[in-house]
């Protein structure tokens, strides 16, 4: 049996320790990686939970506002069927189920959609068409407490340089729907916004 001298023993010990440290280091990296992953996932989940209204929400609501207003652009022919379709598409289910059936004439009247439309006499009676000549988003106001976004729109319609607002609310299942509007038709359910409004 070969006897190792002191130098060989020291070299052998260094090699063994080096291998041990390498294996130990790899194991520690794997262990730490496993420990890190749940923490990172938890942080992302927490951010999503408490983040509130974000840029994507504001872009979503802005896009819906443009689409809603496009139905009332100048010269577009309108009737009760069109008004009904627009209302059912953009307004929240609570309003549609509990208020709209009995109050739709007010919403379609001069203090409701009438502020965005033009009525005139024709051979078959009264015709209606959109009255919005041009408009721009004047401001967007977010309310994380009530989960609302209010879009202020400066427009030239029946009245020039007038600011109207639409309050959108993020509802479970439904998503972003109209909760109240400045052209409320004197309907109590639409004339009670959740968030304070700016004066223009």
CSV table of N, CA, C and O in Angstrom, one decimal, residues 11-95:
chain,number,residue,atom,x,y,z
A,11,UNK,N,-2.6,18.2,-1.3
A,11,UNK,CA,-3.2,18.4,-2.6
A,11,UNK,C,-4.5,17.6,-2.7
A,11,UNK,O,-5.5,18.1,-3.2
A,12,UNK,N,-4.5,16.4,-2.2
A,12,UNK,CA,-5.7,15.6,-2.2
A,12,UNK,C,-6.8,16.2,-1.4
A,12,UNK,O,-8.0,16.2,-1.8
A,13,UNK,N,-6.5,16.8,-0.2
A,13,UNK,CA,-7.5,17.4,0.6
A,13,UNK,C,-8.1,18.6,-0.1
A,13,UNK,O,-9.3,18.9,0.0
A,14,UNK,N,-7.3,19.4,-0.8
A,14,UNK,CA,-7.7,20.6,-1.5
A,14,UNK,C,-8.7,20.2,-2.6
A,14,UNK,O,-9.7,20.8,-2.8
A,15,UNK,N,-8.4,19.1,-3.3
A,15,UNK,CA,-9.2,18.6,-4.4
A,15,UNK,C,-10.6,18.2,-3.9
A,15,UNK,O,-11.6,18.5,-4.4
A,16,UNK,N,-10.6,17.4,-2.8
A,16,UNK,CA,-11.8,17.0,-2.1
A,16,UNK,C,-12.7,18.1,-1.7
A,16,UNK,O,-13.9,18.2,-1.9
A,17,UNK,N,-12.0,19.1,-1.0
A,17,UNK,CA,-12.7,20.3,-0.5
A,17,UNK,C,-13.3,21.1,-1.7
A,17,UNK,O,-14.4,21.6,-1.6
A,18,UNK,N,-12.5,21.2,-2.8
A,18,UNK,CA,-13.0,22.0,-4.0
A,18,UNK,C,-14.2,21.3,-4.6
A,18,UNK,O,-15.2,22.0,-4.9
A,19,UNK,N,-14.2,20.0,-4.7
A,19,UNK,CA,-15.3,19.3,-5.2
A,19,UNK,C,-16.6,19.4,-4.3
A,19,UNK,O,-17.7,19.7,-4.8
A,20,UNK,N,-16.3,19.4,-3.0
A,20,UNK,CA,-17.4,19.5,-2.1
A,20,UNK,C,-18.0,20.9,-2.1
A,20,UNK,O,-19.3,21.0,-2.1
A,21,UNK,N,-17.2,21.9,-2.2
A,21,UNK,CA,-17.7,23.3,-2.3
A,21,UNK,C,-18.5,23.5,-3.6
A,21,UNK,O,-19.5,24.1,-3.6
A,22,UNK,N,-18.0,22.9,-4.7
A,22,UNK,CA,-18.7,23.0,-6.0
A,22,UNK,C,-20.1,22.4,-5.9
A,22,UNK,O,-21.1,23.0,-6.3
A,23,UNK,N,-20.1,21.1,-5.4
A,23,UNK,CA,-21.4,20.4,-5.3
A,23,UNK,C,-22.3,21.2,-4.3
A,23,UNK,O,-23.5,21.4,-4.6
A,24,UNK,N,-21.8,21.6,-3.2
A,24,UNK,CA,-22.6,22.4,-2.2
A,24,UNK,C,-23.1,23.7,-2.8
A,24,UNK,O,-24.3,24.1,-2.6
A,25,UNK,N,-22.3,24.4,-3.6
A,25,UNK,CA,-22.7,25.6,-4.2
A,25,UNK,C,-23.9,25.4,-5.2
A,25,UNK,O,-24.8,26.2,-5.2
A,26,UNK,N,-23.8,24.3,-6.0
A,26,UNK,CA,-24.8,24.0,-7.0
A,26,UNK,C,-26.1,23.7,-6.2
A,26,UNK,O,-27.2,24.2,-6.6
A,27,UNK,N,-26.0,22.9,-5.2
A,27,UNK,CA,-27.2,22.6,-4.4
A,27,UNK,C,-27.8,23.8,-3.7
A,27,UNK,O,-29.0,24.0,-3.7
A,28,UNK,N,-27.0,24.7,-3.2
A,28,UNK,CA,-27.5,25.9,-2.6
A,28,UNK,C,-28.3,26.8,-3.6
A,28,UNK,O,-29.3,27.4,-3.4
A,29,UNK,N,-27.7,26.9,-4.9
A,29,UNK,CA,-28.4,27.7,-5.9
A,29,UNK,C,-29.7,27.1,-6.2
A,29,UNK,O,-30.7,27.8,-6.4
A,30,UNK,N,-29.8,25.8,-6.4
A,30,UNK,CA,-31.1,25.1,-6.6
A,30,UNK,C,-32.1,25.4,-5.5
A,30,UNK,O,-33.2,25.7,-5.7
A,31,UNK,N,-31.6,25.2,-4.3
A,31,UNK,CA,-32.4,25.4,-3.1
A,31,UNK,C,-32.9,26.9,-3.0
A,31,UNK,O,-34.1,27.1,-2.8
A,32,UNK,N,-32.0,27.8,-3.3
A,32,UNK,CA,-32.4,29.2,-3.2
A,32,UNK,C,-33.4,29.6,-4.3
A,32,UNK,O,-34.3,30.4,-4.1
A,33,UNK,N,-33.2,29.0,-5.5
A,33,UNK,CA,-34.1,29.2,-6.6
A,33,UNK,C,-35.5,28.7,-6.3
A,33,UNK,O,-36.5,29.4,-6.6
A,34,UNK,N,-35.6,27.6,-5.7
A,34,UNK,CA,-36.9,27.0,-5.3
A,34,UNK,C,-37.6,27.9,-4.3
A,34,UNK,O,-38.8,28.1,-4.2
A,35,UNK,N,-36.7,28.5,-3.4
A,35,UNK,CA,-37.3,29.4,-2.4
A,35,UNK,C,-37.7,30.7,-2.9
A,35,UNK,O,-38.7,31.3,-2.5
A,36,UNK,N,-37.0,31.2,-4.0
A,36,UNK,CA,-37.3,32.5,-4.6
A,36,UNK,C,-38.6,32.5,-5.3
A,36,UNK,O,-39.4,33.4,-5.3
A,37,UNK,N,-38.9,31.4,-6.1
A,37,UNK,CA,-40.0,31.4,-7.0
A,37,UNK,C,-41.4,31.7,-6.3
A,37,UNK,O,-42.1,32.6,-6.8
A,38,UNK,N,-41.7,31.0,-5.2
A,38,UNK,CA,-43.0,31.4,-4.6
A,38,UNK,C,-43.1,32.8,-4.1
A,38,UNK,O,-44.1,33.4,-4.2
A,39,UNK,N,-42.0,33.4,-3.7
A,39,UNK,CA,-42.0,34.8,-3.2
A,39,UNK,C,-42.2,35.7,-4.3
A,39,UNK,O,-43.0,36.6,-4.2
A,40,UNK,N,-41.6,35.5,-5.5
A,40,UNK,CA,-41.8,36.3,-6.7
A,40,UNK,C,-43.3,36.2,-7.1
A,40,UNK,O,-43.9,37.2,-7.4
A,41,UNK,N,-43.8,35.0,-7.2
A,41,UNK,CA,-45.2,34.9,-7.6
A,41,UNK,C,-46.1,35.6,-6.6
A,41,UNK,O,-47.1,36.2,-7.0
A,42,UNK,N,-45.8,35.5,-5.4
A,42,UNK,CA,-46.7,36.1,-4.3
A,42,UNK,C,-46.6,37.6,-4.5
A,42,UNK,O,-47.7,38.3,-4.4
A,43,UNK,N,-45.4,38.2,-4.8
A,43,UNK,CA,-45.3,39.6,-5.0
A,43,UNK,C,-46.1,40.1,-6.2
A,43,UNK,O,-46.8,41.1,-6.1
A,44,UNK,N,-46.1,39.4,-7.3
A,44,UNK,CA,-46.9,39.7,-8.5
A,44,UNK,C,-48.3,39.7,-8.2
A,44,UNK,O,-49.1,40.6,-8.5
A,45,UNK,N,-48.8,38.6,-7.5
A,45,UNK,CA,-50.2,38.5,-7.2
A,45,UNK,C,-50.7,39.6,-6.3
A,45,UNK,O,-51.7,40.2,-6.4
A,46,UNK,N,-49.8,40.0,-5.3
A,46,UNK,CA,-50.1,41.1,-4.4
A,46,UNK,C,-50.2,42.4,-5.2
A,46,UNK,O,-51.1,43.2,-4.9
A,47,UNK,N,-49.4,42.6,-6.1
A,47,UNK,CA,-49.4,43.9,-6.9
A,47,UNK,C,-50.7,44.0,-7.7
A,47,UNK,O,-51.3,45.0,-7.8
A,48,UNK,N,-51.1,42.8,-8.3
A,48,UNK,CA,-52.3,42.8,-9.1
A,48,UNK,C,-53.5,43.1,-8.2
A,48,UNK,O,-54.5,43.7,-8.6
A,49,UNK,N,-53.4,42.6,-7.0
A,49,UNK,CA,-54.6,42.8,-6.0
A,49,UNK,C,-54.7,44.2,-5.6
A,49,UNK,O,-55.9,44.7,-5.5
A,50,UNK,N,-53.6,44.9,-5.2
A,50,UNK,CA,-53.7,46.2,-4.6
A,50,UNK,C,-53.4,47.3,-5.6
A,50,UNK,O,-53.5,48.5,-5.3
A,51,UNK,N,-53.1,47.0,-6.9
A,51,UNK,CA,-52.6,48.0,-7.8
A,51,UNK,C,-53.7,49.0,-8.2
A,51,UNK,O,-53.4,50.1,-8.6
A,52,UNK,N,-55.0,48.6,-8.2
A,52,UNK,CA,-56.1,49.4,-8.5
A,52,UNK,C,-56.2,49.7,-10.0
A,52,UNK,O,-55.7,48.9,-10.8
A,53,UNK,N,-56.7,50.8,-10.4
A,53,UNK,CA,-56.9,51.2,-11.8
A,53,UNK,C,-55.6,51.5,-12.4
A,53,UNK,O,-54.8,52.2,-11.9
A,54,UNK,N,-55.3,50.9,-13.6
A,54,UNK,CA,-54.0,51.0,-14.2
A,54,UNK,C,-54.2,51.6,-15.6
A,54,UNK,O,-55.3,51.9,-16.1
A,55,UNK,N,-53.1,51.7,-16.3
A,55,UNK,CA,-53.1,52.3,-17.7
A,55,UNK,C,-54.0,51.5,-18.6
A,55,UNK,O,-54.7,52.1,-19.4
A,56,UNK,N,-53.9,50.2,-18.5
A,56,UNK,CA,-54.8,49.4,-19.4
A,56,UNK,C,-56.3,49.7,-19.2
A,56,UNK,O,-57.0,49.7,-20.2
A,57,UNK,N,-56.7,49.9,-17.9
A,57,UNK,CA,-58.1,50.2,-17.6
A,57,UNK,C,-58.4,51.5,-18.3
A,57,UNK,O,-59.5,51.7,-18.9
A,58,UNK,N,-57.6,52.5,-18.1
A,58,UNK,CA,-57.9,53.8,-18.7
A,58,UNK,C,-57.9,53.8,-20.2
A,58,UNK,O,-58.8,54.4,-20.9
A,59,UNK,N,-57.0,53.0,-20.8
A,59,UNK,CA,-57.1,52.8,-22.3
A,59,UNK,C,-58.4,52.1,-22.7
A,59,UNK,O,-59.0,52.5,-23.7
A,60,UNK,N,-58.8,51.1,-22.0
A,60,UNK,CA,-60.0,50.4,-22.3
A,60,UNK,C,-61.2,51.4,-22.2
A,60,UNK,O,-62.0,51.4,-23.2
A,61,UNK,N,-61.3,52.1,-21.2
A,61,UNK,CA,-62.4,53.1,-21.0
A,61,UNK,C,-62.4,54.2,-22.0
A,61,UNK,O,-63.4,54.6,-22.6
A,62,UNK,N,-61.2,54.7,-22.4
A,62,UNK,CA,-61.1,55.7,-23.4
A,62,UNK,C,-61.6,55.2,-24.7
A,62,UNK,O,-62.4,55.8,-25.5
A,63,UNK,N,-61.2,53.9,-25.1
A,63,UNK,CA,-61.6,53.3,-26.3
A,63,UNK,C,-63.2,53.1,-26.4
A,63,UNK,O,-63.8,53.4,-27.4
A,64,UNK,N,-63.7,52.7,-25.2
A,64,UNK,CA,-65.2,52.5,-25.2
A,64,UNK,C,-65.9,53.9,-25.3
A,64,UNK,O,-67.0,53.9,-25.9
A,65,UNK,N,-65.3,54.9,-24.7
A,65,UNK,CA,-65.9,56.2,-24.8
A,65,UNK,C,-66.0,56.7,-26.3
A,65,UNK,O,-67.0,57.2,-26.7
A,66,UNK,N,-64.9,56.5,-27.0
A,66,UNK,CA,-64.8,56.9,-28.4
A,66,UNK,C,-65.9,56.1,-29.2
A,66,UNK,O,-66.6,56.7,-30.0
A,67,UNK,N,-66.0,54.8,-28.9
A,67,UNK,CA,-67.0,54.0,-29.6
A,67,UNK,C,-68.4,54.4,-29.3
A,67,UNK,O,-69.3,54.5,-30.2
A,68,UNK,N,-68.7,54.7,-28.0
A,68,UNK,CA,-70.0,55.2,-27.6
A,68,UNK,C,-70.4,56.5,-28.3
A,68,UNK,O,-71.5,56.6,-28.9
A,69,UNK,N,-69.5,57.4,-28.3
A,69,UNK,CA,-69.7,58.7,-28.9
A,69,UNK,C,-69.9,58.7,-30.5
A,69,UNK,O,-70.5,59.5,-31.1
A,70,UNK,N,-69.2,57.7,-31.1
A,70,UNK,CA,-69.3,57.5,-32.5
A,70,UNK,C,-70.7,57.3,-33.0
A,70,UNK,O,-71.1,57.6,-34.2
A,71,UNK,N,-71.6,56.8,-32.1
A,71,UNK,CA,-73.0,56.6,-32.5
A,71,UNK,C,-73.7,57.9,-32.6
A,71,UNK,O,-74.9,57.9,-33.2
A,72,UNK,N,-73.2,59.0,-32.1
A,72,UNK,CA,-73.9,60.2,-32.1
A,72,UNK,C,-73.1,61.3,-33.0
A,72,UNK,O,-73.4,62.5,-32.8
A,73,UNK,N,-72.3,60.8,-33.9
A,73,UNK,CA,-71.6,61.8,-34.7
A,73,UNK,C,-72.5,62.5,-35.7
A,73,UNK,O,-73.6,61.9,-36.1
A,74,UNK,N,-72.2,63.7,-36.1
A,74,UNK,CA,-73.0,64.5,-36.9
A,74,UNK,C,-73.5,63.8,-38.2
A,74,UNK,O,-72.6,63.2,-38.9
A,75,UNK,N,-74.8,63.8,-38.5
A,75,UNK,CA,-75.3,63.2,-39.7
A,75,UNK,C,-75.7,61.8,-39.6
A,75,UNK,O,-76.4,61.3,-40.5
A,76,UNK,N,-75.3,61.1,-38.6
A,76,UNK,CA,-75.7,59.7,-38.4
A,76,UNK,C,-77.2,59.5,-38.1
A,76,UNK,O,-77.6,60.1,-37.1
A,77,UNK,N,-77.9,58.8,-38.9
A,77,UNK,CA,-79.4,58.6,-38.6
A,77,UNK,C,-79.6,57.8,-37.4
A,77,UNK,O,-78.9,56.8,-37.2
A,78,UNK,N,-80.5,58.2,-36.5
A,78,UNK,CA,-80.8,57.5,-35.3
A,78,UNK,C,-82.3,57.3,-35.1
A,78,UNK,O,-83.1,58.0,-35.7
A,79,UNK,N,-82.6,56.3,-34.3
A,79,UNK,CA,-84.0,56.0,-34.0
A,79,UNK,C,-84.0,55.3,-32.6
A,79,UNK,O,-83.0,55.1,-32.0
A,80,UNK,N,-85.2,54.9,-32.2
A,80,UNK,CA,-85.3,54.3,-30.9
A,80,UNK,C,-84.6,53.0,-30.8
A,80,UNK,O,-84.0,52.6,-29.8
A,81,UNK,N,-84.6,52.3,-31.9
A,81,UNK,CA,-83.9,51.0,-31.9
A,81,UNK,C,-82.4,51.1,-31.7
A,81,UNK,O,-81.8,50.4,-31.0
A,82,UNK,N,-81.8,52.2,-32.4
A,82,UNK,CA,-80.4,52.5,-32.3
A,82,UNK,C,-80.1,52.9,-30.8
A,82,UNK,O,-79.1,52.5,-30.2
A,83,UNK,N,-80.9,53.8,-30.3
A,83,UNK,CA,-80.7,54.2,-28.9
A,83,UNK,C,-80.7,53.0,-27.9
A,83,UNK,O,-79.9,52.9,-27.0
A,84,UNK,N,-81.7,52.1,-28.1
A,84,UNK,CA,-81.8,51.0,-27.3
A,84,UNK,C,-80.6,50.1,-27.4
A,84,UNK,O,-80.0,49.6,-26.3
A,85,UNK,N,-80.1,49.8,-28.6
A,85,UNK,CA,-78.9,49.0,-28.8
A,85,UNK,C,-77.7,49.6,-28.1
A,85,UNK,O,-76.9,48.9,-27.4
A,86,UNK,N,-77.5,50.9,-28.2
A,86,UNK,CA,-76.3,51.5,-27.6
A,86,UNK,C,-76.4,51.4,-26.1
A,86,UNK,O,-75.4,51.1,-25.4
A,87,UNK,N,-77.6,51.7,-25.6
A,87,UNK,CA,-77.8,51.6,-24.1
A,87,UNK,C,-77.5,50.2,-23.6
A,87,UNK,O,-76.8,50.1,-22.6
A,88,UNK,N,-78.1,49.2,-24.2
A,88,UNK,CA,-77.9,47.9,-23.8
A,88,UNK,C,-76.4,47.4,-23.9
A,88,UNK,O,-76.0,46.5,-23.1
A,89,UNK,N,-75.7,48.0,-24.8
A,89,UNK,CA,-74.3,47.6,-25.0
A,89,UNK,C,-73.4,48.2,-23.9
A,89,UNK,O,-72.5,47.5,-23.4
A,90,UNK,N,-73.6,49.4,-23.6
A,90,UNK,CA,-72.7,50.2,-22.8
A,90,UNK,C,-73.0,50.4,-21.3
A,90,UNK,O,-72.2,50.6,-20.4
A,91,UNK,N,-74.3,50.3,-21.0
A,91,UNK,CA,-74.7,50.6,-19.6
A,91,UNK,C,-74.7,49.3,-18.7
A,91,UNK,O,-74.8,48.2,-19.3
A,92,UNK,N,-74.7,49.5,-17.4
A,92,UNK,CA,-74.6,48.4,-16.5
A,92,UNK,C,-75.9,47.6,-16.3
A,92,UNK,O,-77.0,48.2,-16.6
A,93,UNK,N,-75.8,46.4,-16.0
A,93,UNK,CA,-77.0,45.5,-15.9
A,93,UNK,C,-78.0,46.0,-14.9
A,93,UNK,O,-79.3,45.8,-15.1
A,94,UNK,N,-77.6,46.5,-13.8
A,94,UNK,CA,-78.5,47.0,-12.8
A,94,UNK,C,-79.4,48.1,-13.3
A,94,UNK,O,-80.7,48.1,-13.1
A,95,UNK,N,-78.9,49.0,-14.0
A,95,UNK,CA,-79.7,50.1,-14.7
A,95,UNK,C,-80.6,49.5,-15.7
A,95,UNK,O,-81.8,49.9,-15.8
